[in-house]
Amino acid sequence: MLKKIERAIIKYELIRPGDQILVAVSGGPDSVTLLDLLYRLKDSWALKLWVAHLDHMFRPEARKEAEFVKKLAGDLGVPVIIGRKNVPLYMREKGLSAQEAAREVRYKFLHWAAARVGCAKIAVAHHADDQAETVIMNFLRGTGPAGLAGIPPQRGKIIRPLLEVTGEEIRQYCREMGLSCCLDPSNLQTVYLRNRIRLELVPYLQKINPNLVEGLSRTAAIFREEDRYLNGETEKGLAKLARLEKGKLLLNFRGFQSLPLALQRRMLRKCFVLAGGSGRNLGFHHVEEGLAWLCGDPRRGKSLRWPQGIILGFDGENIVLMKKDPFLPRSKNFLVALELPGETRFPGGKILAQWQKRADLTWRDITKGDAHRAYLDAATVKLPLLVRNRRPGDRFYPLGSKGSKKLKDFFIDLKIPRESRSSVPLVTSAAGEIVWVAGLRLDERFI
């Protein structure tokens, strides 16, 4: 098992010698195995490990599980961070399902904990069975290559060293090594779709194909590479056809028409995000509606309204995407691409950007330095970077704060005058996430 994990680490470049890693440990067999394996690699890879555990306050056993993880980490001599969050209350406040709320809160906590102790990586215990369940679940809901690509081995700071290991291999490892674990009874409740797939559908399908898990993991790997290729082709097309101008995203109409349908869909979705939207809010039907409008005669219709105030229009030569902003007259909005390396000018200022080796920086340089200088981890930020001013509903994870915060509330806390707030430049990723409120605060997910 140890050699298998090490091969996966090398194959996907999950860990570098000397890394500081936060290990998410629930107390179950998967995460206990993950911690045990990373602990065994600690010396040969010169790793510094931390353990993080969150009590979701769902079940009466949760406090005992937190104590179990605390003792487990203590026995290994690994420092531990224990958090507690009322997820049932959060679920009701946000209108989320139990699983959605737990996932959202858990990842917020893990990113906060990693930033607090200076860990560049967060190891979680997803394995091959989880991958198979995810592919099946996405397929049943209806999805494209991105959904069939399943769970990636790495996304930003999150790494998944166990992704090529099956659940049975993990259980066998626990038995052989005599590892004690906690068992979560909610995993046996078929009220959740994922549990029904795990407990009912997967065993049935394994009667037809005993190698189902391995096969679906292979399918996910194939789709992951194909999705990466299509995304790369989309980026190339955008570089040729799109430009930002006075807060608008302009996309050459004739060039867009010449693209295959698969790239047109991706390009519209990408442009929606670059114009200030969130990809999660743009459904398949929105994209199809946009394509149908563009395939007709867009000159006949004035515009098409998409979610989050994004307007899809046509100026006779270009497809135009822009965000209707209630804070500012349209002429005062700005959205520009950040030159990297280079100088980027925007209304009221400029930003100089360059590449820097992380090895040349200390943790204090990154987190405690000049407010007008920001260091971002290139592995966690989706390029290209953009510079814009605020938009309705903006949120980020201020460095040093526990969880996300509305940008509006952040400005109020810092007593930024109302009339000045729309002039503060925000550096965002290509995915639309705020990575730096320039001159004020970094987002802790991207350091």
mmCIF file of C-alpha atoms in Angstrom, residues 107-120 156-157 366-367 375-377 380-381 395-405 433-437 441-447:
data_model
loop_
_atom_site.group_PDB
_atom_site.id
_atom_site.type_symbol
_atom_site.label_atom_id
_atom_site.label_comp_id
_atom_site.label_asym_id
_atom_site.label_seq_id
_atom_site.Cartn_x
_atom_site.Cartn_y
_atom_site.Cartn_z
ATOM 1 C CA TYR A 107 -13.638 22.967 3.195
ATOM 2 C CA LYS A 108 -13.918 26.465 4.629
ATOM 3 C CA PHE A 109 -12.519 25.128 7.902
ATOM 4 C CA LEU A 110 -9.702 23.220 6.189
ATOM 5 C CA HIS A 111 -8.573 26.251 4.180
ATOM 6 C CA TRP A 112 -8.701 28.414 7.290
ATOM 7 C CA ALA A 113 -6.689 25.872 9.293
ATOM 8 C CA ALA A 114 -4.105 25.472 6.512
ATOM 9 C CA ALA A 115 -3.608 29.231 6.313
ATOM 10 C CA ARG A 116 -3.336 29.482 10.083
ATOM 11 C CA VAL A 117 -0.437 27.011 10.338
ATOM 12 C CA GLY A 118 1.206 27.703 6.976
ATOM 13 C CA CYS A 119 0.385 24.462 5.138
ATOM 14 C CA ALA A 120 0.609 24.609 1.342
ATOM 15 C CA GLY A 156 -5.669 23.988 -5.647
ATOM 16 C CA LYS A 157 -4.337 23.095 -2.210
ATOM 17 C CA ILE A 366 3.523 36.010 2.354
ATOM 18 C CA THR A 367 1.136 36.670 5.240
ATOM 19 C CA TYR A 375 2.062 36.783 -3.077
ATOM 20 C CA LEU A 376 -0.232 34.191 -4.660
ATOM 21 C CA ASP A 377 0.358 30.465 -5.039
ATOM 22 C CA THR A 380 -4.057 27.343 -6.581
ATOM 23 C CA VAL A 381 -5.024 30.232 -8.884
ATOM 24 C CA ARG A 395 -17.531 37.141 -1.265
ATOM 25 C CA PHE A 396 -14.038 36.024 -0.344
ATOM 26 C CA TYR A 397 -12.048 34.357 2.451
ATOM 27 C CA PRO A 398 -10.090 37.166 4.162
ATOM 28 C CA LEU A 399 -6.692 36.012 5.407
ATOM 29 C CA GLY A 400 -6.901 35.488 9.166
ATOM 30 C CA SER A 401 -10.702 35.204 9.254
ATOM 31 C CA LYS A 402 -12.573 31.958 9.839
ATOM 32 C CA GLY A 403 -14.608 31.328 6.714
ATOM 33 C CA SER A 404 -15.970 33.504 3.935
ATOM 34 C CA LYS A 405 -17.266 37.036 4.181
ATOM 35 C CA GLU A 433 -12.871 34.059 -7.332
ATOM 36 C CA ILE A 434 -11.478 37.112 -5.550
ATOM 37 C CA VAL A 435 -7.825 36.374 -4.756
ATOM 38 C CA TRP A 436 -6.800 39.826 -3.482
ATOM 39 C CA VAL A 437 -8.687 42.924 -2.382
ATOM 40 C CA ARG A 441 -6.457 41.696 2.240
ATOM 41 C CA LEU A 442 -5.508 38.449 0.507
ATOM 42 C CA ASP A 443 -7.878 35.519 0.146
ATOM 43 C CA GLU A 444 -6.402 32.770 2.323
ATOM 44 C CA ARG A 445 -7.231 30.028 -0.211
ATOM 45 C CA PHE A 446 -4.623 31.272 -2.662
ATOM 46 C CA ILE A 447 -1.447 31.751 -0.630
#
